[in-house]
Structure formats: structure tokens, C-alpha cells
Short mmCIF file of C-alpha atoms and ligand atoms in Angstrom, two decimals:
data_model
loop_
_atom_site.label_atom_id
_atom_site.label_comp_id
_atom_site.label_asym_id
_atom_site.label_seq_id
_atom_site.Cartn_x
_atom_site.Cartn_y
_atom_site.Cartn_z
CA UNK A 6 11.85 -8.17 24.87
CA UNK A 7 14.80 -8.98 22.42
CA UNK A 8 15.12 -9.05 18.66
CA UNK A 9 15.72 -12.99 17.08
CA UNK A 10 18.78 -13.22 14.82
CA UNK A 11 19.74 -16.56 12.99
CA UNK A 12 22.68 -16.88 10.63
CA UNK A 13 23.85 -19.33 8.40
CA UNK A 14 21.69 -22.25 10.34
CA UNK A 15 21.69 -25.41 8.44
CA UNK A 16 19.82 -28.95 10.44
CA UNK A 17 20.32 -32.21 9.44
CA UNK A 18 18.23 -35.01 10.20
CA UNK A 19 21.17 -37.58 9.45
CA UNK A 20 21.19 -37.48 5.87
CA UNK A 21 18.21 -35.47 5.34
CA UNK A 22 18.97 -31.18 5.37
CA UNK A 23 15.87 -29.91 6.88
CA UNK A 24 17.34 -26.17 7.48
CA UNK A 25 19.66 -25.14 4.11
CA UNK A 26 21.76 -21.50 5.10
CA UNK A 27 18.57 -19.95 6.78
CA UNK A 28 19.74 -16.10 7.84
CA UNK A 29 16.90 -13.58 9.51
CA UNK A 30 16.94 -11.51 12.02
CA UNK A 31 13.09 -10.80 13.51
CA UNK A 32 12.89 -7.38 15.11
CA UNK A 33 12.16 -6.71 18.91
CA UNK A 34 8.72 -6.59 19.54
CA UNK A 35 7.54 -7.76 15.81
CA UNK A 36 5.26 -10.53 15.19
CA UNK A 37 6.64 -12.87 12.53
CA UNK A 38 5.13 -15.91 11.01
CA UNK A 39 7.01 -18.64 9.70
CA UNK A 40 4.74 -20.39 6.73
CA UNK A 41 4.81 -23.15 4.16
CA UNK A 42 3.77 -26.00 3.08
CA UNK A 43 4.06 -29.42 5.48
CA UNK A 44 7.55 -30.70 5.40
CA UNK A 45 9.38 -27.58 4.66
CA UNK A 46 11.09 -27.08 7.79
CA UNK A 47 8.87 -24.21 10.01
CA UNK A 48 8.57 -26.42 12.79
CA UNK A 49 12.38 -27.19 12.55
CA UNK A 50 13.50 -23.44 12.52
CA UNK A 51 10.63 -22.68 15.59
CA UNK A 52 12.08 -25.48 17.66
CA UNK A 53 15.58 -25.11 17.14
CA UNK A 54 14.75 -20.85 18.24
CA UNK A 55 13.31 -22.52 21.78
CA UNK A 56 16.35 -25.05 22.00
CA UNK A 57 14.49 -28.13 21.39
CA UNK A 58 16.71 -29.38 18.62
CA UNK A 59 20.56 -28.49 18.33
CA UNK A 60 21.38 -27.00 15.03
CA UNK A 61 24.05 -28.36 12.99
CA UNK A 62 25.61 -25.60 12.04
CA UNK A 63 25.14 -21.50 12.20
CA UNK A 64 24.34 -19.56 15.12
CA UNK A 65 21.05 -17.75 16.93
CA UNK A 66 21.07 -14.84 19.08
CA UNK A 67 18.07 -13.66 21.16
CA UNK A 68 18.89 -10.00 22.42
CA UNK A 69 22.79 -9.89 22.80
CA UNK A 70 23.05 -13.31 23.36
CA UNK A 71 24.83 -16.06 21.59
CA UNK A 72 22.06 -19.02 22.70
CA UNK A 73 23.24 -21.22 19.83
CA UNK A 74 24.02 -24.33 22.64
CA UNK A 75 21.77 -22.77 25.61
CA UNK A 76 19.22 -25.26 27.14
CA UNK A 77 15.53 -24.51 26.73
CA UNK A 78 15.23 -23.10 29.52
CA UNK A 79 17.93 -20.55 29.68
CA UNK A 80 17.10 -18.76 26.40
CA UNK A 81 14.20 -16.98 28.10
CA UNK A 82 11.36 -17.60 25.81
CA UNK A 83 8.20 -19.53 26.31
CA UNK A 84 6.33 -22.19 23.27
CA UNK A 85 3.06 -22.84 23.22
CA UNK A 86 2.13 -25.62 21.42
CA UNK A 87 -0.96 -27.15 19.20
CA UNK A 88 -1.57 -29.90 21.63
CA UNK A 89 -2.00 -27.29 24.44
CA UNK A 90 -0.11 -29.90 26.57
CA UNK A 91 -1.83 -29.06 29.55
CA UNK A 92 -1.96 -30.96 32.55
CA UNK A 93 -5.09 -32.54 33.22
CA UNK A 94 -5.29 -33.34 36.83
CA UNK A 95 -3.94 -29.83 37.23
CA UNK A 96 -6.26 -26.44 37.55
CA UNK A 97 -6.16 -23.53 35.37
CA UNK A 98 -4.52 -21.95 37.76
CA UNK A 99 -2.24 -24.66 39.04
CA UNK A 100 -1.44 -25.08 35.55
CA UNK A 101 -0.22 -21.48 35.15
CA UNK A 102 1.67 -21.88 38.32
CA UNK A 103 4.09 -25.19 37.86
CA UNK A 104 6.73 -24.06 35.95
CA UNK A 105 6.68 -20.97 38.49
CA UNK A 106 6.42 -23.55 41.41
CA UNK A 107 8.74 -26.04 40.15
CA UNK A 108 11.64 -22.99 39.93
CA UNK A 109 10.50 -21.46 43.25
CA UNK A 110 9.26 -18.38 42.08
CA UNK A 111 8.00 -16.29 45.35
CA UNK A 112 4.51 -16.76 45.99
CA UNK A 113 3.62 -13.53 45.88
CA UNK A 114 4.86 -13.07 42.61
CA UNK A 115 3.52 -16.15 41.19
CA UNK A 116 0.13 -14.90 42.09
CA UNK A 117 0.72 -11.40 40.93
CA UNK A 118 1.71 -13.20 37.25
CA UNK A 119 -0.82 -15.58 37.47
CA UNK A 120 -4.10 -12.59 37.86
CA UNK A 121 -2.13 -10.49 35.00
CA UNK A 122 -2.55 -13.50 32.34
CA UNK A 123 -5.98 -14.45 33.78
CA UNK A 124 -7.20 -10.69 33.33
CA UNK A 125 -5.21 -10.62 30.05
CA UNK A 126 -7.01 -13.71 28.52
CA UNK A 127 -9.94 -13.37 30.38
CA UNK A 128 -9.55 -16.38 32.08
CA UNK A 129 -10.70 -15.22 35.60
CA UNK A 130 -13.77 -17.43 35.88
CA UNK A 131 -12.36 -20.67 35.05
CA UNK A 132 -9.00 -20.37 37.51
CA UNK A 133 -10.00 -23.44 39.69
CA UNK A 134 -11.77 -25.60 36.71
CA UNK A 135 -9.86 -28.14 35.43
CA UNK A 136 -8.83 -28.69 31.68
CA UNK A 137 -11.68 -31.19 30.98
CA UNK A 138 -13.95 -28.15 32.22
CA UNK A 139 -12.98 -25.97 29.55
CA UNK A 140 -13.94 -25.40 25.67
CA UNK A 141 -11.23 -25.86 23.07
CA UNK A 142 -10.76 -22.19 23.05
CA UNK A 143 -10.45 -21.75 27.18
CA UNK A 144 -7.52 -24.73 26.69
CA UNK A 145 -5.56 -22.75 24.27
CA UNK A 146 -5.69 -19.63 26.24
CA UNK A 147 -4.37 -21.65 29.33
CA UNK A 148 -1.67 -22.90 27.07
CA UNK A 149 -0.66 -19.26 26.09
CA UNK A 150 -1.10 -17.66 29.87
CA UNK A 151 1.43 -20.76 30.59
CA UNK A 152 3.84 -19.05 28.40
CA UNK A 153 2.41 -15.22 29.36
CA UNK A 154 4.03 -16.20 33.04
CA UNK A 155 6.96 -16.91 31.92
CA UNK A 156 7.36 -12.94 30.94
CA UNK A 157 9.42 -14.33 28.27
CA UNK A 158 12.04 -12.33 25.96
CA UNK A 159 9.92 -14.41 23.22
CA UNK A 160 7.07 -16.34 22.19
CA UNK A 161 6.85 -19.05 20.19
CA UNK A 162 3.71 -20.47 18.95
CA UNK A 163 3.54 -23.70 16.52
CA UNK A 164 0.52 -24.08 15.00
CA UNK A 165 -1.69 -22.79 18.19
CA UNK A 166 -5.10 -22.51 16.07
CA UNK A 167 -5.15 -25.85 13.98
CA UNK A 168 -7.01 -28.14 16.97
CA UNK A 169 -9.97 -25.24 16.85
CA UNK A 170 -12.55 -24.80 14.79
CA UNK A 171 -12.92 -21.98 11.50
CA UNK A 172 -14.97 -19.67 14.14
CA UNK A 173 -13.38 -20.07 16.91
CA UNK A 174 -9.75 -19.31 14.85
CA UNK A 175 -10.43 -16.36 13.30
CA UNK A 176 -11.96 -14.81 16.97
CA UNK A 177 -8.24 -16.98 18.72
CA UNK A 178 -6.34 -14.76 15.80
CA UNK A 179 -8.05 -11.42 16.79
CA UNK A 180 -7.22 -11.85 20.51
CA UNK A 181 -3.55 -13.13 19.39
CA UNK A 182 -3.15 -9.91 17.49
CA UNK A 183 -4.43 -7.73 20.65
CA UNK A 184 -2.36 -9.90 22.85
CA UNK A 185 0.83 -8.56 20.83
CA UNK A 186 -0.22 -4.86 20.82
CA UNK A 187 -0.62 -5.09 24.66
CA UNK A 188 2.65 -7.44 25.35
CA UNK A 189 4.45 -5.65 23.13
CA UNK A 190 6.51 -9.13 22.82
CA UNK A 191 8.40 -10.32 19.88
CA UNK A 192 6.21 -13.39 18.74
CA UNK A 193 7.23 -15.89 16.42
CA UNK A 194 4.49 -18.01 14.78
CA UNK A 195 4.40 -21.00 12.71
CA UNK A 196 1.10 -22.00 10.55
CA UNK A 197 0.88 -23.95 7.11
CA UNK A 198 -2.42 -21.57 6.60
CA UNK A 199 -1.31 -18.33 5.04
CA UNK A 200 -4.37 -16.77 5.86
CA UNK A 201 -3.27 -16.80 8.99
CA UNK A 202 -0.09 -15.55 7.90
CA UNK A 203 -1.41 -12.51 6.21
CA UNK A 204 -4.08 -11.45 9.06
CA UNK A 205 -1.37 -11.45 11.76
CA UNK A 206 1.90 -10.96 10.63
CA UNK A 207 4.22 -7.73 10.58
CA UNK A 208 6.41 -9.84 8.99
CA UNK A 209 6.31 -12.94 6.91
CA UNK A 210 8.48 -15.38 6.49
CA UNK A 211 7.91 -18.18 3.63
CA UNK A 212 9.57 -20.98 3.83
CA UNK A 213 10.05 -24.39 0.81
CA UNK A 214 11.71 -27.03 1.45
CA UNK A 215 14.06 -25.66 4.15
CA UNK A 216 14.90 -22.75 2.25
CA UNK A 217 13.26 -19.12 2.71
CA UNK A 218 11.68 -17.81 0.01
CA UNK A 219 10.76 -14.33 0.88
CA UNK A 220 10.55 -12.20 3.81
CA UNK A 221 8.92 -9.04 4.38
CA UNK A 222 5.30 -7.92 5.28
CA UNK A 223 2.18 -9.40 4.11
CA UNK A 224 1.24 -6.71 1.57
CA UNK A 225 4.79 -6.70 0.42
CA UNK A 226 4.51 -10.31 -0.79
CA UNK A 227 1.41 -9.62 -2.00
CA UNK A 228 2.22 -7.35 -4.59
CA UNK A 229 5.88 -8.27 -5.25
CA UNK A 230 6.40 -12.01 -4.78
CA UNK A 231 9.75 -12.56 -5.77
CA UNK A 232 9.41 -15.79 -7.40
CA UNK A 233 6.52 -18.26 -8.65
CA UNK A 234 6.53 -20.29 -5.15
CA UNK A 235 5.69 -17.08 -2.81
CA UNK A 236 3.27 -15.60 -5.67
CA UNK A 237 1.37 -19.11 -5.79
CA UNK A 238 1.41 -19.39 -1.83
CA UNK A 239 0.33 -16.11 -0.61
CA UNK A 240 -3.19 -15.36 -2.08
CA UNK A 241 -6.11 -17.15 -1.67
CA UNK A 242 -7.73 -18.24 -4.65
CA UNK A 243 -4.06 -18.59 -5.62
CA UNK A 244 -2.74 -17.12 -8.04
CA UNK A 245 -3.23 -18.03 -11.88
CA UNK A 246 -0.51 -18.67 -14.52
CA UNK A 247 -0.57 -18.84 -17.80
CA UNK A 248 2.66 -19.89 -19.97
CA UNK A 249 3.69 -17.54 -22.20
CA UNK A 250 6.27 -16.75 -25.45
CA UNK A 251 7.68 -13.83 -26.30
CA UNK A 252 7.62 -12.25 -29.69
CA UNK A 253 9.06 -8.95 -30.06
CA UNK A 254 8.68 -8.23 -26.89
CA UNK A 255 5.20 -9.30 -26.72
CA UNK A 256 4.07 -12.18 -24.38
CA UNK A 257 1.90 -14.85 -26.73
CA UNK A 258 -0.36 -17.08 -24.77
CA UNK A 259 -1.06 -19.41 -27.85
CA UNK A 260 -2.34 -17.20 -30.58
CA UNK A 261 -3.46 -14.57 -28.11
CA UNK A 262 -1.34 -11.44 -27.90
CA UNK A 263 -1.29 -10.21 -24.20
CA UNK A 264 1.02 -6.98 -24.88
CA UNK A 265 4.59 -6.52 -23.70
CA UNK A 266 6.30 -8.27 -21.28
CA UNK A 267 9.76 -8.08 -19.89
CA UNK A 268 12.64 -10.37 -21.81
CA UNK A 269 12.74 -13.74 -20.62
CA UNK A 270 9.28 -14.22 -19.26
CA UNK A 271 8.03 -17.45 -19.52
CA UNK A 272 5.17 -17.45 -17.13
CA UNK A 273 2.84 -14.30 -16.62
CA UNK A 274 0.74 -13.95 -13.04
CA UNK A 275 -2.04 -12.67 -12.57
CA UNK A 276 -4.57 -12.64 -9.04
CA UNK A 277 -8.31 -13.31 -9.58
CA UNK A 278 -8.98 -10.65 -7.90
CA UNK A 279 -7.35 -8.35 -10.84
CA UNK A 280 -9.19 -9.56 -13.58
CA UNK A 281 -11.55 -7.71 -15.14
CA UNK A 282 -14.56 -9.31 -16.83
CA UNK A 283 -15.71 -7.91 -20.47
CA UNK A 284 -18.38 -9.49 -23.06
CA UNK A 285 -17.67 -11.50 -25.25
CA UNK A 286 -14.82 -10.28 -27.76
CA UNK A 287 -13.52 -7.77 -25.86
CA UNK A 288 -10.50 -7.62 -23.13
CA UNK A 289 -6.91 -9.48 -24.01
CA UNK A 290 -8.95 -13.37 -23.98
CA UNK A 291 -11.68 -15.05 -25.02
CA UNK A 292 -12.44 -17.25 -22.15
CA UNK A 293 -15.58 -20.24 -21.88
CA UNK A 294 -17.22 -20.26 -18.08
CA UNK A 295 -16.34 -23.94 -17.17
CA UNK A 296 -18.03 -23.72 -13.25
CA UNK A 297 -19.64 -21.07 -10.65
CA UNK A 298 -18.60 -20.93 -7.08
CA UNK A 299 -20.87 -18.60 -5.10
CA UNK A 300 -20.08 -17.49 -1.42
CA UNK A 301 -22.55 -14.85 -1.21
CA UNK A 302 -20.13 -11.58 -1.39
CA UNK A 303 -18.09 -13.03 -4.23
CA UNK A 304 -18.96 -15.60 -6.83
CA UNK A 305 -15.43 -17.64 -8.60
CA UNK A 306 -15.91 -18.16 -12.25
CA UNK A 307 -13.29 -21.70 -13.32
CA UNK A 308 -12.98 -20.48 -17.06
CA UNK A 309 -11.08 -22.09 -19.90
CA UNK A 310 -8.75 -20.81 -22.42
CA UNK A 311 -8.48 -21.24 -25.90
CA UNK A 312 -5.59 -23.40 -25.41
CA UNK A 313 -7.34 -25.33 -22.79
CA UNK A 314 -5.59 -23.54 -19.30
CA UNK A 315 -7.68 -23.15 -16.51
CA UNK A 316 -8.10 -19.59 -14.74
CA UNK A 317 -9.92 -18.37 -11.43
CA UNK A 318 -11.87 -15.10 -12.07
CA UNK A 319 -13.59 -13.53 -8.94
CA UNK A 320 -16.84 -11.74 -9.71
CA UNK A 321 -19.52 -10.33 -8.15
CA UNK A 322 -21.77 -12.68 -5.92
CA UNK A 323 -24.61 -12.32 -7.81
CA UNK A 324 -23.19 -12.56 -11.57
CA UNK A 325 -25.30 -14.53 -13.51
CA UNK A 326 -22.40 -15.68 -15.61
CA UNK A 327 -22.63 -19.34 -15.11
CA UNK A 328 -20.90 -22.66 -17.22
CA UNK A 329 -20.71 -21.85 -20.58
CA UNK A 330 -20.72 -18.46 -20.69
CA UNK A 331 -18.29 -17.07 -23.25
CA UNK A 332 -16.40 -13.88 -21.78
CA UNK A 333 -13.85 -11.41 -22.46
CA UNK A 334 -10.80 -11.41 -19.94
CA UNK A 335 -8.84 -8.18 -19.09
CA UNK A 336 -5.71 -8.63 -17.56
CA UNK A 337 -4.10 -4.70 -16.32
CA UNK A 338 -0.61 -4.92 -17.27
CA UNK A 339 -0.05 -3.01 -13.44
CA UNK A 340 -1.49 -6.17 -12.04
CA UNK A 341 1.14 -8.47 -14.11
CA UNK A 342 3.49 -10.39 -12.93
CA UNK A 343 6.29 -12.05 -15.10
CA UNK A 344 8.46 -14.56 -14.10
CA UNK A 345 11.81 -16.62 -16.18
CA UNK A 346 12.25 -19.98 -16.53
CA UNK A 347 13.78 -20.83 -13.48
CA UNK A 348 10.72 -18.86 -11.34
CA UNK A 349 11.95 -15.85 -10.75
CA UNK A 350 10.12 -12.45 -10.65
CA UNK A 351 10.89 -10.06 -13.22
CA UNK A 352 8.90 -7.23 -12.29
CA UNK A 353 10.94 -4.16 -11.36
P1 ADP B 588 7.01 -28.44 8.86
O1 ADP B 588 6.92 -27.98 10.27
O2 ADP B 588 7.20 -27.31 7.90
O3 ADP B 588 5.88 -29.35 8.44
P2 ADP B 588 9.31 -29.90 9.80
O4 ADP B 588 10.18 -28.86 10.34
O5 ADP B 588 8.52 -30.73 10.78
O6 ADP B 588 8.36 -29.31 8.70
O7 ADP B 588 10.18 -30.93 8.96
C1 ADP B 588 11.14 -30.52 7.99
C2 ADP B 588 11.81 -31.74 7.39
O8 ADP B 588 12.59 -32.41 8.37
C3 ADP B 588 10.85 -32.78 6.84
O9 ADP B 588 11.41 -33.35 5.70
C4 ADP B 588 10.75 -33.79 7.96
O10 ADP B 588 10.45 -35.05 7.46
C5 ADP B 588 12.16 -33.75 8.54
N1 ADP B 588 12.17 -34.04 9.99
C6 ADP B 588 11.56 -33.32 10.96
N2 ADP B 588 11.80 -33.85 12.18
C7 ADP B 588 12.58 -34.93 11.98
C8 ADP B 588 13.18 -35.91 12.84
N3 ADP B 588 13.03 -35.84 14.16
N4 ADP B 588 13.93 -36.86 12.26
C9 ADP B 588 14.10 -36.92 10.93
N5 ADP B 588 13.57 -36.03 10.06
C10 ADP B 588 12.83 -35.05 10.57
#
């Protein structure tokens, strides 16, 4: 096991900076999850961590050890990848064994590694079936006893639960999380989904446009985002924002007075989750029901303000507020958040 330390790592693609001054260490034995939107460099950071691209500039350490020019193989970790990239003519087990094989292993310990991951993943019964045998789910598990093997310092996973489907995903991120607790491994995920990021994560790290954003754990970006990108990323419906002016340190949204906000706020935040529904004339808006969403637990009310801005409300699932109801919004100033011009948080 080994903690993951970057510094200063900047990647260009020729012209194009994928990777601008990324810094982060990831602690031994943590679980981190690198997540952001497609394009913003996650899969860079992950692969350039396992040795598969050569940064440009900066340096990595895993455990005591400068890797920054290592090959692949002699930084001791182990990917597993969204394509599985199994071998198909291969058996489970023969699949678990090659890389063992291929760097003469002893036999006896390649079988002793080998039964651990099966037991582990509770791949037992399906050691001598080949890939085509196996359910999406059995693949991915092959994938990850590949890597289990290995007894790598690290794991790296890039997007190991897009192929499945929603079921099968959320059941693949339970065992992931039990697979940490009995590993113990530092693990180092990457996943556009931030649900994913939030239900696994000790850490999170969010990434835009090669840049990070925020690190820290799930709940911590939850309730402090530290700019507009993380508080409209994390948080799923996202998070709604309304544009706001100051007057005497009030925040105006149009002609409605919201109460005081911190100098310089532009834009105020608040979750669905936090608002509170009142009747009609009560609360710090006046709001018209545009739409209903109902998923049984929870119902999402799209209303509209008086200036015409769209918000998400949750409510209760059976509300029988429906389009055009006129409501009362309540906004609790503890669930603010306030934000300048140029997207930064201003809570304390
Ligand atoms: P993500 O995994 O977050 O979707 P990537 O790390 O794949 O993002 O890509 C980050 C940026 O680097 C993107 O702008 C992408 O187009 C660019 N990029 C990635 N790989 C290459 C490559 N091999 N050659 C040129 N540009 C690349």
C-alpha cells in the first residue's frame, strides 16, 4: 500500500494543455475519485498515475518513490479498465493467471493469488468458463481480480461501471466499496457520474478543464463548494441559481428582497433539497408550478420566478402541487450559498 503524490504535473497534447499545475497527494489506503465532465482531463491524470502517458512536466511519487519516468509496469499498481479487456479465448482463471505466467510467478503462488481474488469476488464457480460465458457483471469482476493479483501498491479504475447497467452499478459500487474495506488498498477512480463519486469516495477530487476544482470528501463539497462549478456538479438535481444585486447589504432577485448577503455576491445557491415550500404569499418568493416530476419517494416541482428563472424544488412524492400552482418559496439563509462574479464561494 503507498500514498499517491503529484506535483506541479502539467500534459500537453502538442498544443493542447490537458493537465494545467495539478498538485494532490491521495493518502495510503484512501479511495479517491477523480470526476468531471468529458474532456476535462480525469482520464489523462489516471493514465499518466499508471505510466501510460509521460507527463510533460511535474513529478508523481507512489510510496517513496519518484516514478515520474518508470514504465507501467514497474510502478506497482494495477488498471482496470471499462472495456474489461479480457481475453476471450482465455478462462477466468487463465485470465487471472497471464500476467502472473508471462513474469514467471511460482505456480504455487499464482494459484494461491488466483483462489484469494476468486473467493474475494466470488468468482469460484465460473474459474474455467470463458468470458463469452459470463454476464456483464462476472466480466468486470474478472477485470478487477486481474488487477487483485497483481497485489498492487494501487488501483486504478477508469470508468469500471459505465458498460453495466443502472442495477447492476449500484450492486458493482457496493462490492467496490467492500472490496476497499477488505484490501485496505489505496484506489483511485475515475467516473464522469458524481453519484458515483459521492457513494464511494473518501475523497473527491473535481476536476474542469484540466484544472482541479476542489478536493476533499463528499459531504465536504456538499456543503461548502468552493466555487459555482463544484456547487453545480456535485448534487443531483443540481443546484439552482438565481442572480442577484445587492442593496445595502441585501441580495435583490428582481424586486424580491431575499435578506442579507455577503458583499460582492452576484449569484446566490441554493439545493432543492433546502427549499421549503409555503402557500401562496408567504416565504422569500412567489413562485408559479411550471411541471411535476414524480419518482414515488420524492416528487420535483420546475417552478418559475417572477422574473422568469427557472428553479428545482423537491417535495414530497405525493404533493398534489402540480403546473400552475402558485407557491411561496423559503430559502434558509444556513442553506445559502453566495458566490462573486468571477464564481467564487463567499460563504465563510
Ligand atoms: P476525460 O477523461 O475527463 O474525458 P481526457 O483526459 O480523455 O478527458 O482528455 C482531456 C483532454 O485532452 C481533452 O481535451 C482531450 O481531447 C485531450 N486528449 C486526450 N487524449 C489525447 C490524445 N491522445 N491526443 C490529443 N489530445 C488528447
Amino acid at each position: 500500500m503507498a500514498e499517491v503524490r503529484l506535483t506541479g504535473v502539467n500534459k500537453f497534447y502538442g498544443a493542447t494543455q490537458a493537465l494545467h499545475a495539478v498538485s494532490l497527494t491521495i493518502e495510503d489506503g484512501e479511495f479517491a475519485v477523480f470526476v468531471g465532465p468529458s474532456g476535462c482531463g480525469k482520464s489523462t491524470l489516471l493514465r499518466s498515475i499508471a505510466g501510460l502517458e509521460e507527463i510533460s512536466e511535474g513529478s508523481i511519487h507512489i510510496g517513496d518513490r519518484d516514478v515520474t519516468r518508470a514504465a507501467p509496469s514497474e510502478r506497482d499498481v494495477a488498471m482496470v479498465f471499462q472495456s474489461y479487456a479480457l481475453y476471450p479465448h482465455m478462462t477466468v482463471r487463465e485470465n487471472m493467471d497471464f500476467g502472473m505466467k508471462v513474469n514467471n510467478f511460482p505456480y504455487a503462488d499464482r494459484n494461491r493469488r488466483i483462489a484469494e481474488a476468486a473467493r474475494i469476488l466470488q468468482l469460484e464457480p465460473y474459474l474455467d468458463r470463458k468470458p463469452s460465458q459470463l454476464s456483464g457483471g462476472q466480466r468486470q469482476r474478472v477485470a478487477i481480480g486481474r488487477a487483485i493479483v497483481k497485489e498492487p501498491k494501487v488501483f486504478l479504475f477508469d470508468e469500471p461501471l459505465s458498460n453495466l447497467d443502472a442495477k447492476l452499478r449500484v450492486q458493482m459500487r457496493v462490492e467496490l466499496e467492500a472490496l476497499h474495506r477488505t484490501l485496505g488498498a489505496t484506489m483511485i477512480y475515475v467516473t464522469h457520474d458524481q453519484v458515483e463519486a459521492m457513494t464511494m469516495a473518501d475523497k473527491i477530487v473535481v476536476l474542469n478543464a484540466g484544472r482541479i476544482e476542489q478536493v476533499g470528501p463528499p459531504m465536504e463539497l456538499y456543503n461548502r463548494p468552493a466555487n459555482l462549478f463544484v456547487a453545480g456538479f456535485i448534487g443531483a438535481p443540481a443546484m439552482n441559481f438565481l442572480d442577484v444585486t445587492l442593496a445595502d447589504g441585501q441580495a435583490m432577485h428582481g424586486a424580491e428582497p431575499l435578506g442579507p448577503a455577503p458583499e460582492n455576491t452576484v449569484h446566490l445557491g441554493i439545493r432543492p433539497e433546502h427549499i421549503a415550500l409555503r402557500p401562496a404569499g408567504q416565504g422569500h418568493m412567489a413562485v408559479t408550478v411550471l411541471l411535476r416530476e414524480t419518482l414515488g419517494g420524492d416528487a420535483y416541482l420546475y417552478v418559475r420566478t417572477g422574473t422568469g428563472h427557472q428553479l428545482v424544488v423537491r417535495a414530497e412524492g405525493d404533493t398534489a402541487l402540480d403546473h400552475g400552482a402558485e407557491v411561496g418559496l423559503d430559502l434558509p439563509p444556513a442553506r445559502r450559498h453566495h458566490f462573486a462574479a468571477d464564481g467564487r464561494a463567499l460563504n465563510p
